[in-house]
Amino acid sequence: MTVDLDLSPGTRSLWAGKAIPWEHLEEEVALLWKMAADNMRIGQNMSVRTSVLNLVICAPSVARARYASNLLRDLLSTHIARVIILILEDDPDAPASIATWVTLRSFPVISDLTRHHFEQITVLLTGPVVQHSAALLQRLVRPDLPIYLWWLDEPPVSGDPLGSLAAISQRLIVDSASFQTPAPTLRLLASLLETYPACAISDLNWGRLTPLRQLVAQFFDGLEYRPYFEGIQRIEIEHAVLGTSASGSPVALSSTGISAAGEHPQRLQEPARALLMGGWLKERLTWRRIACSASCPGSSESLPPGAYHWCLENEAGQPTRIDIRPRHEGEVPPGTICLLRLTSRLADQQALFSISRLSGDSDHVLTSIELEQEQPRQRTLTLNEQRQESQLLVDELEITGHDDQFERILQELASLLA
């Protein structure tokens, strides 16, 4: 707990609102709406009350909950009906307790004459009561609206209480950029997808990959290079990991490249984006995994942290492979894909299609097409992939069904990482 959340009934927090006993929550919400309506009549303004979805935000700490609450200012276009912030302090030695706060969030829509309102309920659960968070949540949500669950940071490998919350939700949103152990966590998400098929799963990190995936698709849009797509034999991906400064001290960068209080914890290794890219390409190429031979470099346990190697074969039974490697980069955020290289062979002609990050530059890449006995064809392009977390979240909240492509990638990765 922290100083900006006082448990005493009636006290106020700048972001969480008024501390209210659990049994008086709905009564206080009704009072807040009445006060807002009265203020609007006196000021001759128009009050807009929205009714589209329940947004449930699960945070591991008060600091992360406050960070998420600040992001709500950027979510006006989603027309949220009720926001519930669950702070899950899962310390088994802590006493079981429930503390609640409530406030009404108000922002201008077109001008200050038209105000947009939605209620925010903040709930702090400690000790064993955390395991009953799903049952408590069902008493807080508006039952006539879908539940979108945004899980901040890395889900617990055990799956609890995430599984019980996913069972009552229509959508689960995560950000794999925050995963310290992406392999078991991605497998956990794939298992949740099988256990709770009614709950769609999406990843903000998948949205960050959209510009890069578009560049890959552009390689093979034209008739000249389209045949080379089926001839791809090897995929190489290098992702940035935390480097060191000239003095030898670690470079403190978050997964988004910004060191700010409340953002994702620092990551030395963050291969999740590289894994998603490899899974997407494998799925598009319909490759099948096969056992690596004893002489294969990936068959040993000597791969460094953040490195992966898979032996596969295409539909014609020809051997293919995927290699993911870390690269120490101090100038770009950890997790950034620094190099993507596709090696293809068509008849006797080999071709290399690559996208490489310019040194020390997070915004520009060099695309290259190299064919034997021909000059490379290169272009320097702006790659706008450093989108704000709130923008990525808005995109996810506008999806009403399953993101079928991402869920297929998740299942592909689960089989690769098994």
PDB file of C-alpha atoms in Angstrom, residues 89-239:
ATOM      1  CA  GLU A  89      -1.443  -7.770  -3.537  1.00  0.00           C
ATOM      2  CA  ASP A  90      -1.046 -11.533  -3.401  1.00  0.00           C
ATOM      3  CA  ASP A  91       1.075 -11.898  -0.272  1.00  0.00           C
ATOM      4  CA  PRO A  92       0.055 -15.143   1.464  1.00  0.00           C
ATOM      5  CA  ASP A  93       1.305 -13.798   4.798  1.00  0.00           C
ATOM      6  CA  ALA A  94      -0.792 -10.625   4.573  1.00  0.00           C
ATOM      7  CA  PRO A  95      -4.187 -10.512   6.300  1.00  0.00           C
ATOM      8  CA  ALA A  96      -7.256 -10.859   4.093  1.00  0.00           C
ATOM      9  CA  SER A  97      -8.757  -7.430   3.429  1.00  0.00           C
ATOM     10  CA  ILE A  98     -10.863  -5.487   0.923  1.00  0.00           C
ATOM     11  CA  ALA A  99     -10.629  -1.713   0.522  1.00  0.00           C
ATOM     12  CA  THR A 100     -12.612   0.249  -2.079  1.00  0.00           C
ATOM     13  CA  TRP A 101     -12.660   3.733  -3.571  1.00  0.00           C
ATOM     14  CA  VAL A 102     -15.023   5.305  -6.092  1.00  0.00           C
ATOM     15  CA  THR A 103     -14.922   8.378  -8.334  1.00  0.00           C
ATOM     16  CA  LEU A 104     -16.590   9.761 -11.430  1.00  0.00           C
ATOM     17  CA  ARG A 105     -14.210  10.536 -14.310  1.00  0.00           C
ATOM     18  CA  SER A 106     -15.213  13.513 -16.413  1.00  0.00           C
ATOM     19  CA  PHE A 107     -13.559  14.747 -19.620  1.00  0.00           C
ATOM     20  CA  PRO A 108     -14.645  17.133 -22.407  1.00  0.00           C
ATOM     21  CA  VAL A 109     -15.856  15.392 -25.581  1.00  0.00           C
ATOM     22  CA  ILE A 110     -16.164  18.176 -28.171  1.00  0.00           C
ATOM     23  CA  SER A 111     -15.705  21.194 -25.959  1.00  0.00           C
ATOM     24  CA  ASP A 112     -16.016  21.844 -22.263  1.00  0.00           C
ATOM     25  CA  LEU A 113     -19.755  22.313 -22.809  1.00  0.00           C
ATOM     26  CA  THR A 114     -20.156  18.578 -23.433  1.00  0.00           C
ATOM     27  CA  ARG A 115     -18.708  16.313 -20.782  1.00  0.00           C
ATOM     28  CA  HIS A 116     -18.018  12.575 -21.013  1.00  0.00           C
ATOM     29  CA  HIS A 117     -18.511  10.612 -17.776  1.00  0.00           C
ATOM     30  CA  PHE A 118     -17.767   7.131 -16.553  1.00  0.00           C
ATOM     31  CA  GLU A 119     -17.357   5.694 -13.076  1.00  0.00           C
ATOM     32  CA  GLN A 120     -14.139   4.250 -11.714  1.00  0.00           C
ATOM     33  CA  ILE A 121     -14.126   1.788  -8.828  1.00  0.00           C
ATOM     34  CA  THR A 122     -10.766   0.881  -7.281  1.00  0.00           C
ATOM     35  CA  VAL A 123     -10.515  -2.263  -5.155  1.00  0.00           C
ATOM     36  CA  LEU A 124      -7.451  -3.299  -3.143  1.00  0.00           C
ATOM     37  CA  LEU A 125      -7.399  -7.013  -2.307  1.00  0.00           C
ATOM     38  CA  THR A 126      -4.755  -8.453   0.002  1.00  0.00           C
ATOM     39  CA  GLY A 127      -3.905 -11.899   1.315  1.00  0.00           C
ATOM     40  CA  PRO A 128      -6.064 -14.982   0.651  1.00  0.00           C
ATOM     41  CA  VAL A 129      -9.009 -12.899  -0.576  1.00  0.00           C
ATOM     42  CA  VAL A 130      -7.094 -12.359  -3.865  1.00  0.00           C
ATOM     43  CA  GLN A 131      -8.017 -15.911  -4.854  1.00  0.00           C
ATOM     44  CA  HIS A 132     -11.706 -14.917  -4.724  1.00  0.00           C
ATOM     45  CA  SER A 133     -11.293 -11.881  -6.978  1.00  0.00           C
ATOM     46  CA  ALA A 134     -13.549 -13.299  -9.732  1.00  0.00           C
ATOM     47  CA  ALA A 135     -16.476 -13.785  -7.338  1.00  0.00           C
ATOM     48  CA  LEU A 136     -16.010 -10.276  -5.975  1.00  0.00           C
ATOM     49  CA  LEU A 137     -15.750  -8.827  -9.475  1.00  0.00           C
ATOM     50  CA  GLN A 138     -19.114 -10.285 -10.489  1.00  0.00           C
ATOM     51  CA  ARG A 139     -20.719  -8.140  -7.799  1.00  0.00           C
ATOM     52  CA  LEU A 140     -19.085  -4.978  -9.199  1.00  0.00           C
ATOM     53  CA  VAL A 141     -19.556  -5.161 -12.983  1.00  0.00           C
ATOM     54  CA  ARG A 142     -22.650  -4.052 -14.816  1.00  0.00           C
ATOM     55  CA  PRO A 143     -24.214  -7.394 -15.773  1.00  0.00           C
ATOM     56  CA  ASP A 144     -25.693  -6.181 -19.079  1.00  0.00           C
ATOM     57  CA  LEU A 145     -22.294  -5.249 -20.545  1.00  0.00           C
ATOM     58  CA  PRO A 146     -19.290  -7.335 -21.702  1.00  0.00           C
ATOM     59  CA  ILE A 147     -16.196  -7.577 -19.500  1.00  0.00           C
ATOM     60  CA  TYR A 148     -12.825  -6.622 -21.008  1.00  0.00           C
ATOM     61  CA  LEU A 149      -9.969  -7.680 -18.699  1.00  0.00           C
ATOM     62  CA  TRP A 150      -6.652  -5.819 -19.005  1.00  0.00           C
ATOM     63  CA  TRP A 151      -3.927  -7.652 -17.064  1.00  0.00           C
ATOM     64  CA  LEU A 152      -0.991  -5.353 -16.323  1.00  0.00           C
ATOM     65  CA  ASP A 153       2.510  -6.834 -16.290  1.00  0.00           C
ATOM     66  CA  GLU A 154       3.188 -10.580 -16.377  1.00  0.00           C
ATOM     67  CA  PRO A 155       0.460 -13.080 -15.463  1.00  0.00           C
ATOM     68  CA  PRO A 156       1.331 -15.653 -12.779  1.00  0.00           C
ATOM     69  CA  VAL A 157       2.608 -18.911 -14.247  1.00  0.00           C
ATOM     70  CA  SER A 158       0.209 -20.813 -11.986  1.00  0.00           C
ATOM     71  CA  GLY A 159      -2.707 -19.195 -13.816  1.00  0.00           C
ATOM     72  CA  ASP A 160      -4.466 -18.075 -10.618  1.00  0.00           C
ATOM     73  CA  PRO A 161      -6.418 -15.864 -10.265  1.00  0.00           C
ATOM     74  CA  LEU A 162      -6.128 -15.016 -13.962  1.00  0.00           C
ATOM     75  CA  GLY A 163      -7.965 -18.188 -15.036  1.00  0.00           C
ATOM     76  CA  SER A 164     -11.035 -17.525 -12.900  1.00  0.00           C
ATOM     77  CA  LEU A 165     -11.175 -13.924 -14.122  1.00  0.00           C
ATOM     78  CA  ALA A 166     -10.816 -15.006 -17.769  1.00  0.00           C
ATOM     79  CA  ALA A 167     -13.712 -17.438 -17.264  1.00  0.00           C
ATOM     80  CA  ILE A 168     -16.133 -14.529 -16.737  1.00  0.00           C
ATOM     81  CA  SER A 169     -14.565 -12.148 -19.309  1.00  0.00           C
ATOM     82  CA  GLN A 170     -15.200 -11.697 -23.026  1.00  0.00           C
ATOM     83  CA  ARG A 171     -11.670 -10.435 -23.731  1.00  0.00           C
ATOM     84  CA  LEU A 172      -8.282 -10.719 -22.011  1.00  0.00           C
ATOM     85  CA  ILE A 173      -5.669  -8.083 -22.949  1.00  0.00           C
ATOM     86  CA  VAL A 174      -2.007  -8.495 -21.997  1.00  0.00           C
ATOM     87  CA  ASP A 175       1.284  -6.890 -22.996  1.00  0.00           C
ATOM     88  CA  SER A 176       4.021  -9.455 -23.574  1.00  0.00           C
ATOM     89  CA  ALA A 177       6.597  -6.629 -23.482  1.00  0.00           C
ATOM     90  CA  SER A 178       6.332  -6.962 -19.693  1.00  0.00           C
ATOM     91  CA  PHE A 179       6.988 -10.725 -19.619  1.00  0.00           C
ATOM     92  CA  GLN A 180      10.218 -11.666 -17.828  1.00  0.00           C
ATOM     93  CA  THR A 181       9.698 -15.312 -18.828  1.00  0.00           C
ATOM     94  CA  PRO A 182       7.832 -15.140 -22.156  1.00  0.00           C
ATOM     95  CA  ALA A 183       8.040 -18.847 -23.034  1.00  0.00           C
ATOM     96  CA  PRO A 184       6.006 -20.270 -20.096  1.00  0.00           C
ATOM     97  CA  THR A 185       3.707 -17.228 -20.034  1.00  0.00           C
ATOM     98  CA  LEU A 186       2.822 -17.532 -23.728  1.00  0.00           C
ATOM     99  CA  ARG A 187       2.145 -21.230 -23.170  1.00  0.00           C
ATOM    100  CA  LEU A 188      -0.119 -20.282 -20.259  1.00  0.00           C
ATOM    101  CA  LEU A 189      -2.106 -17.903 -22.493  1.00  0.00           C
ATOM    102  CA  ALA A 190      -2.496 -20.620 -25.124  1.00  0.00           C
ATOM    103  CA  SER A 191      -3.828 -23.004 -22.479  1.00  0.00           C
ATOM    104  CA  LEU A 192      -6.294 -20.355 -21.270  1.00  0.00           C
ATOM    105  CA  LEU A 193      -7.499 -20.021 -24.853  1.00  0.00           C
ATOM    106  CA  GLU A 194      -8.269 -23.726 -24.949  1.00  0.00           C
ATOM    107  CA  THR A 195      -9.830 -23.798 -21.478  1.00  0.00           C
ATOM    108  CA  TYR A 196     -11.970 -20.681 -21.934  1.00  0.00           C
ATOM    109  CA  PRO A 197     -12.726 -20.440 -25.684  1.00  0.00           C
ATOM    110  CA  ALA A 198     -15.371 -17.755 -25.101  1.00  0.00           C
ATOM    111  CA  CYS A 199     -12.669 -15.364 -23.854  1.00  0.00           C
ATOM    112  CA  ALA A 200     -10.724 -13.719 -26.696  1.00  0.00           C
ATOM    113  CA  ILE A 201      -7.038 -13.055 -25.995  1.00  0.00           C
ATOM    114  CA  SER A 202      -4.984 -10.219 -27.450  1.00  0.00           C
ATOM    115  CA  ASP A 203      -1.542  -8.707 -26.885  1.00  0.00           C
ATOM    116  CA  LEU A 204      -0.516  -5.037 -27.113  1.00  0.00           C
ATOM    117  CA  ASN A 205       2.901  -6.226 -28.276  1.00  0.00           C
ATOM    118  CA  TRP A 206       1.248  -7.783 -31.335  1.00  0.00           C
ATOM    119  CA  GLY A 207      -0.001  -4.316 -32.258  1.00  0.00           C
ATOM    120  CA  ARG A 208       3.536  -2.942 -32.053  1.00  0.00           C
ATOM    121  CA  LEU A 209       4.558  -5.474 -34.719  1.00  0.00           C
ATOM    122  CA  THR A 210       2.008  -4.274 -37.290  1.00  0.00           C
ATOM    123  CA  PRO A 211       4.343  -1.842 -39.163  1.00  0.00           C
ATOM    124  CA  LEU A 212       7.100  -4.472 -39.369  1.00  0.00           C
ATOM    125  CA  ARG A 213       4.718  -7.166 -40.597  1.00  0.00           C
ATOM    126  CA  GLN A 214       3.484  -4.776 -43.269  1.00  0.00           C
ATOM    127  CA  LEU A 215       7.056  -4.278 -44.512  1.00  0.00           C
ATOM    128  CA  VAL A 216       7.558  -8.044 -44.730  1.00  0.00           C
ATOM    129  CA  ALA A 217       4.344  -8.407 -46.728  1.00  0.00           C
ATOM    130  CA  GLN A 218       5.457  -5.643 -49.111  1.00  0.00           C
ATOM    131  CA  PHE A 219       8.515  -7.700 -50.096  1.00  0.00           C
ATOM    132  CA  PHE A 220       6.238 -10.245 -51.753  1.00  0.00           C
ATOM    133  CA  ASP A 221       3.376  -8.055 -52.952  1.00  0.00           C
ATOM    134  CA  GLY A 222       4.807  -7.731 -56.473  1.00  0.00           C
ATOM    135  CA  LEU A 223       4.848 -10.525 -59.026  1.00  0.00           C
ATOM    136  CA  GLU A 224       8.650 -10.350 -59.323  1.00  0.00           C
ATOM    137  CA  TYR A 225       9.380 -11.598 -55.795  1.00  0.00           C
ATOM    138  CA  ARG A 226       6.180 -13.394 -54.867  1.00  0.00           C
ATOM    139  CA  PRO A 227       7.517 -16.866 -55.845  1.00  0.00           C
ATOM    140  CA  TYR A 228      10.400 -16.411 -53.387  1.00  0.00           C
ATOM    141  CA  PHE A 229       8.006 -16.491 -50.445  1.00  0.00           C
ATOM    142  CA  GLU A 230       7.325 -20.203 -50.834  1.00  0.00           C
ATOM    143  CA  GLY A 231      11.063 -20.780 -51.248  1.00  0.00           C
ATOM    144  CA  ILE A 232      12.050 -19.338 -47.864  1.00  0.00           C
ATOM    145  CA  GLN A 233      14.422 -21.731 -46.113  1.00  0.00           C
ATOM    146  CA  ARG A 234      15.630 -19.769 -43.105  1.00  0.00           C
ATOM    147  CA  ILE A 235      14.306 -17.032 -40.833  1.00  0.00           C
ATOM    148  CA  GLU A 236      16.730 -15.029 -38.688  1.00  0.00           C
ATOM    149  CA  ILE A 237      15.555 -12.544 -36.083  1.00  0.00           C
ATOM    150  CA  GLU A 238      17.744 -10.459 -33.772  1.00  0.00           C
ATOM    151  CA  HIS A 239      16.186  -8.563 -30.883  1.00  0.00           C
TER     152      HIS A 239
END
